[in-house]
Short mmCIF file of C-alpha atoms in Angstrom, two decimals:
data_model
loop_
_atom_site.label_atom_id
_atom_site.label_comp_id
_atom_site.label_asym_id
_atom_site.label_seq_id
_atom_site.Cartn_x
_atom_site.Cartn_y
_atom_site.Cartn_z
CA MET J 12 91.43 81.28 97.99
CA ARG J 13 89.81 79.03 100.55
CA PHE J 14 88.54 75.50 100.17
CA CYS J 15 85.76 73.42 101.64
CA SER J 16 86.72 69.99 102.84
CA PRO J 17 87.52 67.87 99.77
CA ASP J 18 86.36 64.30 99.46
CA ASP J 19 89.92 62.97 99.68
CA LYS J 20 91.28 65.14 102.47
CA LEU J 21 94.54 63.33 103.02
CA ALA J 22 95.50 63.51 99.35
CA THR J 23 94.86 67.26 99.17
CA ALA J 24 96.23 68.35 102.54
CA THR J 25 99.60 69.38 101.20
CA ARG J 26 98.13 71.08 98.11
CA ARG J 27 95.80 73.08 100.32
CA ALA J 28 98.62 74.11 102.63
CA VAL J 29 100.76 75.22 99.67
CA ARG J 30 97.93 77.15 98.07
CA THR J 31 96.58 78.62 101.28
CA PHE J 32 99.75 79.42 103.18
CA GLY J 33 102.46 79.41 100.49
CA LEU J 34 105.01 78.19 103.02
CA ALA J 35 108.76 78.01 102.61
CA VAL J 36 111.17 75.19 103.27
CA LEU J 37 114.69 74.99 104.71
CA GLY J 38 114.08 78.04 106.90
CA LEU J 39 114.26 80.50 104.02
CA THR J 40 111.24 82.20 102.44
CA SER J 41 107.99 81.13 100.81
CA ALA J 42 105.80 81.46 97.73
CA ALA J 43 102.11 81.55 96.96
CA PHE J 44 101.64 78.68 94.54
CA GLN J 45 99.86 80.14 91.52
CA SER J 46 99.00 77.04 89.50
CA HIS J 47 96.45 77.38 86.68
CA ASN J 48 94.83 74.10 87.70
CA ALA J 49 95.32 74.02 91.48
CA VAL J 50 91.73 74.86 92.35
CA ALA J 51 90.00 72.85 89.63
CA ALA J 52 89.80 69.67 91.71
CA GLU J 53 88.64 71.28 94.95
CA GLU J 54 85.37 72.77 96.05
CA ILE J 55 85.55 76.50 96.70
CA CYS J 56 83.45 77.98 99.51
CA ALA J 57 82.33 81.50 100.20
CA PRO J 58 84.61 83.25 102.70
CA ASP J 59 83.54 83.91 106.27
CA VAL J 60 82.65 87.49 107.16
CA ILE J 61 83.21 89.71 110.17
CA THR J 62 80.26 91.91 111.10
CA LEU J 63 81.66 95.32 111.97
CA PRO J 64 80.24 97.43 114.80
CA ARG J 65 78.77 100.88 114.29
CA PRO J 66 81.65 103.34 113.88
CA GLY J 67 82.26 106.10 116.37
CA PRO J 68 81.86 109.82 115.65
CA PRO J 69 83.92 111.37 112.82
CA PRO J 70 86.74 113.83 113.53
CA GLU J 71 85.70 117.33 114.47
CA GLN J 72 87.77 118.72 111.60
CA PRO J 73 88.57 116.94 108.30
CA GLY J 74 91.85 115.08 108.71
CA GLY J 75 91.90 115.65 112.45
CA PRO J 76 92.20 113.00 115.19
CA LEU J 77 89.29 110.68 115.78
CA PRO J 78 87.50 111.40 119.05
CA VAL J 79 87.13 108.70 121.71
CA GLU J 80 83.57 107.79 122.69
CA LEU J 81 82.86 105.91 125.97
CA GLU J 82 79.70 104.07 127.02
CA GLY J 83 78.71 101.83 129.94
CA ASP J 84 75.92 100.92 132.32
CA GLU J 85 77.95 102.47 135.13
CA VAL J 86 80.53 105.22 134.67
CA GLU J 87 82.78 106.45 137.43
CA SER J 88 85.89 108.60 137.64
CA VAL J 89 88.24 106.83 140.02
CA LYS J 90 90.87 109.51 139.61
CA LYS J 91 90.82 112.84 137.85
CA ASP J 92 92.29 111.44 134.65
CA THR J 93 90.80 107.91 134.73
CA VAL J 94 87.30 106.89 133.68
CA THR J 95 85.96 103.40 134.39
CA MET J 96 82.91 101.90 132.64
CA LYS J 97 81.22 98.78 134.04
CA GLY J 98 78.56 96.61 132.41
CA ASN J 99 78.25 96.67 128.61
CA ALA J 100 81.29 98.92 128.47
CA ILE J 101 82.22 100.20 125.02
CA LEU J 102 85.02 102.41 123.72
CA LYS J 103 84.87 103.70 120.15
CA ARG J 104 87.42 105.51 118.00
CA GLY J 105 86.21 105.45 114.42
CA ARG J 106 85.92 101.79 113.39
CA GLN J 107 88.16 100.75 116.27
CA THR J 108 85.81 99.43 118.91
CA LEU J 109 86.41 97.73 122.25
CA SER J 110 83.64 96.10 124.27
CA ALA J 111 84.07 94.38 127.66
CA ASP J 112 82.54 93.90 131.07
CA GLN J 113 84.80 96.65 132.41
CA ILE J 114 86.99 99.26 130.70
CA SER J 115 89.29 101.80 132.33
CA TYR J 116 90.54 104.68 130.20
CA HIS J 117 93.53 106.79 131.22
CA ARG J 118 93.38 110.14 129.44
CA PRO J 119 97.01 111.36 129.83
CA THR J 120 98.53 108.20 128.37
CA ASP J 121 95.61 107.31 126.06
CA GLU J 122 95.74 103.79 127.56
CA ILE J 123 92.90 101.39 128.23
CA GLU J 124 92.64 98.34 130.42
CA ALA J 125 89.71 96.00 129.80
CA GLU J 126 88.67 92.68 131.25
CA GLY J 127 85.82 90.22 130.95
CA ASN J 128 84.45 89.13 127.54
CA VAL J 129 86.71 91.52 125.66
CA VAL J 130 86.06 91.96 121.93
CA LEU J 131 88.36 94.30 119.99
CA HIS J 132 87.61 95.45 116.43
CA THR J 133 90.42 97.25 114.61
CA GLN J 134 90.15 100.10 112.12
CA THR J 135 90.87 97.62 109.30
CA GLY J 136 88.22 95.08 110.35
CA ASP J 137 90.16 92.53 112.41
CA ARG J 138 88.36 91.03 115.41
CA LEU J 139 90.16 89.86 118.56
CA ARG J 140 88.53 88.11 121.53
CA THR J 141 90.25 87.77 124.90
CA SER J 142 89.70 87.90 128.66
CA ALA J 143 91.90 90.97 129.23
CA VAL J 144 93.72 93.62 127.19
CA LYS J 145 95.96 96.59 127.87
CA MET J 146 96.77 98.97 125.01
CA GLN J 147 97.15 102.53 123.77
CA VAL J 148 94.14 103.59 121.73
CA GLU J 149 95.72 105.78 119.03
CA THR J 150 99.00 103.90 118.45
CA PHE J 151 97.33 100.50 118.81
CA ILE J 152 100.21 99.17 120.89
CA GLY J 153 99.39 96.68 123.63
CA GLU J 154 98.98 93.03 124.53
CA LEU J 155 96.28 90.39 124.92
CA GLU J 156 96.32 86.99 126.59
CA ASN J 157 94.55 83.76 125.60
CA ALA J 158 93.18 85.41 122.49
CA GLU J 159 91.11 84.27 119.52
CA TYR J 160 91.58 86.28 116.34
CA ARG J 161 89.94 86.82 112.96
CA LEU J 162 91.94 88.82 110.41
CA ALA J 163 90.13 90.75 107.68
CA LYS J 164 91.15 90.77 104.03
CA ARG J 165 92.66 94.13 103.12
CA ASP J 166 92.37 93.75 99.36
CA ARG J 167 88.78 92.56 99.03
CA ILE J 168 85.83 94.62 100.22
CA PRO J 169 82.30 93.11 100.40
CA GLU J 170 79.30 95.02 99.13
CA ASP J 171 78.06 95.57 102.69
CA PRO J 172 80.25 98.30 104.27
CA ASN J 173 79.50 96.82 107.70
CA GLN J 174 81.20 93.52 106.85
CA ALA J 175 84.73 92.33 106.12
CA PHE J 176 85.86 89.02 104.63
CA VAL J 177 87.96 86.79 106.89
CA ASN J 178 91.49 86.21 105.60
CA ALA J 179 92.81 84.09 108.49
CA ARG J 180 91.81 82.93 111.95
CA GLY J 181 93.24 81.15 114.95
CA THR J 182 94.24 81.36 118.60
CA ALA J 183 97.30 82.49 120.55
CA ASP J 184 98.47 82.38 124.16
CA LYS J 185 99.56 86.00 123.85
CA ILE J 186 99.25 88.68 121.18
CA TYR J 187 101.46 91.76 121.13
CA LEU J 188 99.93 94.64 119.15
CA GLU J 189 102.74 96.62 117.53
CA GLY J 190 100.74 99.13 115.52
CA PRO J 191 97.68 99.14 113.24
CA ASP J 192 99.15 96.55 110.84
CA VAL J 193 101.57 94.45 112.88
CA MET J 194 100.96 91.86 115.59
CA ARG J 195 103.24 89.28 117.17
CA LEU J 196 101.74 86.06 118.51
CA GLU J 197 103.13 83.45 120.90
CA ASN J 198 102.15 79.77 120.82
CA VAL J 199 99.82 80.44 117.93
CA ALA J 200 97.50 78.37 115.73
CA TYR J 201 96.82 79.85 112.27
CA THR J 202 94.72 78.87 109.25
CA THR J 203 93.05 80.52 106.27
CA CYS J 204 90.46 77.76 105.94
CA ALA J 205 86.83 78.73 106.48
CA GLU J 206 85.12 78.33 109.84
CA GLY J 207 84.47 74.66 110.57
CA GLN J 208 87.15 73.50 108.12
CA ASP J 209 89.81 72.67 110.69
CA ASP J 210 91.72 69.94 108.83
CA VAL J 211 94.85 72.01 108.14
CA PHE J 212 96.43 74.37 110.70
CA LEU J 213 99.78 76.01 111.24
CA THR J 214 101.20 76.11 114.74
CA ALA J 215 104.27 78.05 115.85
CA THR J 216 105.98 79.18 119.03
CA ASP J 217 106.32 82.70 117.63
CA MET J 218 104.65 84.36 114.65
CA THR J 219 104.63 87.93 113.33
CA LEU J 220 101.93 89.09 110.91
CA ASP J 221 102.65 92.30 109.01
CA GLN J 222 99.57 93.35 107.07
CA ALA J 223 101.34 96.39 105.60
CA ILE J 224 103.68 94.22 103.52
CA GLY J 225 101.38 91.16 103.41
CA GLU J 226 103.91 88.83 105.02
CA GLY J 227 104.09 86.57 108.04
CA THR J 228 107.16 85.09 109.69
CA ALA J 229 107.23 82.20 112.15
CA LYS J 230 109.60 80.15 114.29
CA ASN J 231 109.28 76.43 114.96
CA LEU J 232 106.36 76.16 112.57
CA LYS J 233 104.46 72.91 112.04
CA VAL J 234 101.85 72.13 109.42
CA ARG J 235 99.20 69.94 111.02
CA PHE J 236 96.63 67.79 109.25
CA LYS J 237 93.91 66.45 111.54
CA ASP J 238 96.14 67.69 114.40
CA VAL J 239 98.98 65.44 113.19
CA PRO J 240 102.20 67.33 112.24
CA ILE J 241 103.20 66.57 108.64
CA PHE J 242 105.85 69.29 108.05
CA TYR J 243 108.23 71.20 110.32
CA PHE J 244 110.24 74.34 109.58
CA PRO J 245 112.56 76.02 112.10
CA ARG J 246 112.02 79.46 110.57
CA VAL J 247 109.84 80.55 107.64
CA SER J 248 108.12 83.48 106.01
CA PHE J 249 104.84 83.23 104.12
CA PRO J 250 102.36 85.54 102.37
CA ILE J 251 99.20 86.55 104.24
CA SER J 252 97.59 88.23 101.23
CA ASP J 253 96.89 87.22 97.65
CA GLU J 254 100.22 88.66 96.52
CA ARG J 255 102.75 86.19 95.12
CA LYS J 256 106.09 85.75 96.86
CA THR J 257 109.46 84.45 95.69
CA GLY J 258 110.78 81.42 97.54
CA PHE J 259 110.67 77.67 97.99
CA LEU J 260 107.38 75.79 97.73
CA PHE J 261 106.57 72.69 99.71
CA PRO J 262 108.87 69.78 98.88
CA SER J 263 107.46 66.42 97.89
CA ILE J 264 108.93 63.00 98.55
CA GLY J 265 107.84 59.56 97.40
CA THR J 266 108.89 56.36 95.69
CA GLN J 267 108.54 54.92 92.19
CA GLN J 268 109.01 51.30 91.27
CA ASP J 269 111.72 51.88 88.66
CA SER J 270 113.12 55.17 89.98
CA GLY J 271 113.60 54.64 93.72
CA MET J 272 113.07 57.53 96.12
CA VAL J 273 111.99 60.79 94.48
CA LEU J 274 112.55 64.19 96.12
CA LYS J 275 111.30 67.42 94.53
CA THR J 276 111.98 70.90 95.95
CA PRO J 277 110.25 73.53 93.75
CA TYR J 278 111.40 77.15 93.83
CA TYR J 279 109.05 79.95 92.74
CA TRP J 280 110.33 83.25 91.28
CA ASN J 281 107.88 86.15 91.18
CA ILE J 282 109.61 88.09 88.40
CA ALA J 283 106.91 90.71 87.75
CA PRO J 284 103.12 91.04 88.00
CA ASN J 285 102.80 89.46 84.54
CA TYR J 286 105.82 87.09 84.57
CA ASP J 287 106.83 84.26 86.84
CA ALA J 288 108.92 81.12 86.82
CA THR J 289 109.11 77.91 88.82
CA PHE J 290 112.13 75.62 89.00
CA TYR J 291 111.67 71.91 89.71
CA PRO J 292 114.89 70.15 90.74
CA ARG J 293 114.25 66.44 91.37
CA ILE J 294 116.43 63.65 92.68
CA TYR J 295 115.72 60.05 91.57
CA THR J 296 117.92 57.77 93.66
CA ASP J 297 117.99 55.04 90.98
CA ARG J 298 118.26 57.36 87.96
CA GLY J 299 119.99 60.64 88.75
CA VAL J 300 119.15 64.35 88.94
CA GLN J 301 116.50 66.00 86.80
CA ILE J 302 116.09 69.76 86.34
CA GLY J 303 112.74 71.22 85.29
CA ALA J 304 111.56 74.81 84.82
CA GLU J 305 108.38 76.62 83.83
CA PHE J 306 108.08 80.23 82.66
CA ARG J 307 104.67 81.93 82.41
CA TYR J 308 103.82 85.29 80.88
CA LEU J 309 100.77 87.45 80.37
CA GLN J 310 100.50 90.46 78.06
CA PRO J 311 97.50 92.55 76.95
CA SER J 312 97.39 90.66 73.65
CA ALA J 313 99.31 87.45 74.42
CA GLU J 314 99.79 84.79 77.06
CA GLY J 315 101.44 81.42 77.40
CA PHE J 316 104.00 79.29 79.15
CA VAL J 317 107.15 77.32 78.41
CA TYR J 318 108.11 74.19 80.32
CA GLY J 319 111.09 71.91 79.99
CA GLU J 320 112.98 69.26 81.96
CA TYR J 321 116.26 67.47 81.42
CA MET J 322 118.03 64.49 82.99
CA PRO J 323 121.62 63.80 81.90
CA SER J 324 122.80 60.18 81.87
CA ASP J 325 119.75 58.29 83.14
CA SER J 326 121.37 55.28 84.84
CA LYS J 327 118.24 53.15 84.28
CA PHE J 328 118.13 54.01 80.55
CA ASP J 329 121.59 53.11 79.24
CA ASP J 330 122.98 56.39 80.60
CA ASP J 331 121.19 58.29 77.84
CA ASP J 332 120.21 61.93 78.25
CA ARG J 333 116.43 62.37 78.54
CA GLY J 334 114.14 65.35 78.52
CA ALA J 335 110.80 66.89 77.65
CA PHE J 336 109.61 70.25 76.41
CA THR J 337 106.34 72.06 75.84
CA VAL J 338 105.38 75.57 74.76
CA LYS J 339 101.87 76.99 74.51
CA HIS J 340 101.21 80.49 73.23
CA TRP J 341 98.09 82.50 72.39
CA HIS J 342 98.36 85.85 70.60
CA GLN J 343 95.87 88.40 69.30
CA LEU J 344 97.96 89.79 66.45
CA ALA J 345 95.45 92.41 65.31
CA SER J 346 91.73 93.03 65.45
CA ARG J 347 91.11 90.29 62.86
CA TRP J 348 94.22 88.14 63.29
CA ARG J 349 95.08 85.69 66.04
CA SER J 350 97.63 82.90 66.40
CA ARG J 351 98.23 79.86 68.56
CA VAL J 352 101.21 77.55 69.14
CA ASP J 353 101.14 74.19 70.95
CA VAL J 354 104.36 72.19 70.72
CA GLN J 355 105.14 69.17 72.90
CA TRP J 356 108.14 66.88 72.69
CA VAL J 357 109.82 64.09 74.66
CA SER J 358 113.18 62.46 74.09
CA ASP J 359 111.96 58.86 73.79
CA GLU J 360 108.87 56.70 73.66
CA GLN J 361 109.31 55.39 77.23
CA TYR J 362 109.42 58.85 78.78
CA PHE J 363 105.83 58.90 80.01
CA ASP J 364 106.17 55.43 81.50
CA ASP J 365 109.14 56.55 83.59
CA PHE J 366 108.19 60.14 84.47
CA SER J 367 104.42 60.40 83.97
CA ASN J 368 103.79 61.42 87.58
CA ASP J 369 106.12 64.38 87.46
CA ILE J 370 106.11 66.14 84.10
CA GLN J 371 103.70 68.87 83.05
CA ILE J 372 103.08 67.63 79.55
CA SER J 373 99.81 65.92 78.73
CA SER J 374 100.28 62.16 78.56
CA ALA J 375 98.95 60.91 75.25
CA THR J 376 99.71 58.51 72.41
CA PHE J 377 100.55 61.35 70.02
CA LEU J 378 102.03 64.68 71.08
CA PRO J 379 100.93 67.66 68.94
CA GLN J 380 103.36 70.03 67.30
CA PHE J 381 101.01 72.66 66.07
CA ALA J 382 100.99 76.32 64.96
CA GLU J 383 98.18 78.28 63.35
CA ALA J 384 97.17 81.77 62.25
CA VAL J 385 93.50 82.69 61.84
CA TYR J 386 91.96 85.65 60.04
CA THR J 387 88.32 86.62 60.60
CA GLY J 388 86.94 88.78 57.80
CA ASP J 389 83.56 90.12 56.80
CA LEU J 390 83.08 87.62 53.94
CA TRP J 391 85.80 85.00 54.56
CA ASN J 392 87.56 83.27 57.42
CA PHE J 393 91.07 81.99 56.66
CA GLU J 394 93.13 79.51 58.64
CA GLY J 395 96.74 78.49 58.05
CA ARG J 396 98.27 75.63 60.03
CA LEU J 397 101.39 73.54 60.43
CA PHE J 398 100.39 70.29 62.09
CA ALA J 399 102.76 67.44 63.03
CA TYR J 400 102.80 64.71 65.67
CA GLN J 401 105.30 62.81 67.74
CA THR J 402 104.31 59.21 68.48
CA VAL J 403 105.12 58.21 72.05
CA ASP J 404 103.66 54.70 72.04
CA GLU J 405 106.24 52.16 70.95
CA LEU J 406 103.50 49.58 70.20
CA ILE J 407 102.15 51.66 67.31
CA PRO J 408 103.93 50.80 64.02
CA GLU J 409 105.18 53.65 61.90
CA SER J 410 102.66 52.84 59.18
CA ARG J 411 99.82 53.53 61.63
CA GLU J 412 101.06 56.95 62.65
CA PRO J 413 98.96 59.94 61.52
CA TYR J 414 99.91 62.16 58.60
CA ASP J 415 101.60 65.52 59.15
CA ARG J 416 99.96 68.44 57.38
CA LEU J 417 102.67 70.87 56.32
CA PRO J 418 100.92 73.19 55.61
CA GLN J 419 97.13 73.11 55.86
CA LEU J 420 95.21 76.08 54.42
CA ARG J 421 91.48 76.47 54.89
CA ALA J 422 88.89 79.11 53.92
CA VAL J 423 85.19 79.35 54.78
CA SER J 424 82.86 81.94 53.30
CA LYS J 425 80.37 84.10 55.19
CA PHE J 426 78.33 85.42 52.27
CA PRO J 427 75.10 87.26 53.03
CA LYS J 428 71.72 86.09 51.83
CA GLY J 429 71.05 86.43 48.12
CA PRO J 430 67.86 86.44 46.05
CA TYR J 431 64.91 84.46 47.42
CA GLY J 432 66.59 84.20 50.82
CA LEU J 433 69.25 81.79 49.57
CA ARG J 434 72.60 81.83 51.39
CA PRO J 435 75.60 80.52 49.41
CA ARG J 436 78.58 78.98 51.19
CA VAL J 437 82.01 77.78 50.08
CA GLU J 438 84.37 75.70 52.22
CA THR J 439 87.75 74.78 50.78
CA GLU J 440 91.01 73.30 52.02
CA LEU J 441 94.49 72.80 50.59
CA ALA J 442 96.91 70.55 52.52
CA ASN J 443 100.26 68.88 51.99
CA PHE J 444 100.13 65.42 53.59
CA GLU J 445 103.51 63.97 54.62
CA HIS J 446 104.32 60.51 55.98
CA ASP J 447 107.52 58.47 56.21
CA GLU J 448 105.86 55.19 55.16
CA LEU J 449 102.71 56.10 53.22
CA VAL J 450 101.85 58.07 50.07
CA ASN J 451 102.72 61.77 50.21
CA GLY J 452 101.03 64.54 48.29
CA TRP J 453 98.92 67.66 48.13
CA ARG J 454 95.15 67.48 48.37
CA TRP J 455 92.65 70.19 47.57
CA ASP J 456 88.94 69.94 48.16
CA ILE J 457 86.11 72.42 47.80
CA THR J 458 82.53 72.13 48.99
CA PRO J 459 80.11 74.73 47.62
CA SER J 460 76.57 74.76 48.99
CA VAL J 461 73.48 76.89 49.23
CA ARG J 462 70.59 76.87 51.69
#
């Protein structure tokens, strides 16, 4: 996913880098941050495209080698096995196309040497610009100097077969081609932001991009915002496709008035295509260590997530243990039955005041503890609920807290039209209202109507 420049660029620089590059920390590995809400606050732009040249001739026999086609304003054979094209020189082998001011092709070794306004298009849609290149045509092994590159997305094909979406772009002092899917770059700048959005770049002394496995590795990597380095990693790996990757996410560091310095180092675990987990260890210098974790799942008929965090012996809260928990689950039980669970809980009423910037539970006066089952029939809809609340505002007296409904049963009719076009309707509810301070009891109401 790529982003246009947000209004508050400084505030979103790190989020964009995490989402776009999925970088690692501590010289280990990396992860593509797959947050449900990460893109909601940013403007998404259409990706850049690479216009592909006309492909060369197909193989003479199905499955056979692609023939090499040569063009140029001037063609000369310097030696028996060497052909040199000058002026609008072009070499084609399928989609692989090389254009330059001059190209020399050596038949025995299948090598080319090109110089002057060199543009190389690969079979997979990448585009490389340089002043000179030397490479083998079939194996795609060679090197370029002072190159500018555009890498095509392998897993997303535009409607126009003569175009490819840009996955990443940048420059390098030298590029070593090590096959159709692997290139090694020296003194490289790399970004997945769209053309003209140059706020966030990666720079590295050495970087290898392996399109076959969708992974990049780099040494001495810096994340730059507005050309100012904001993170440094001696050695990292990162995804260069939309695939998720297990590893550390970007750390975050800051201060809170009552908590001191706060350091968070998330770790992402790509368990399976439909399961993942993220661990959130945090250090509060004035409070202690907090451990948080989120587990997400997706099934054909169900989805949801579970999140919890725990801090033993908070030194700023009488050494009490503190924590929070939330679970949200949606389930299609059958063709007419569905269920939903939304349970949130915190250990004390001051929890949001002390940890509101870090937890993934909605900050509110009352936290819901809710479960329901719904049946949709031809003539009736039925709903059964258990609904309770936790009050997390210490200023609200207990007598002002809302009632729990344990349970709440509701039915609504869907009768067809009767005589004279009249449509009857019945809506009824039975609920058990419970409260620690107020009157408890069952209540049943029914509202018949016709229209």
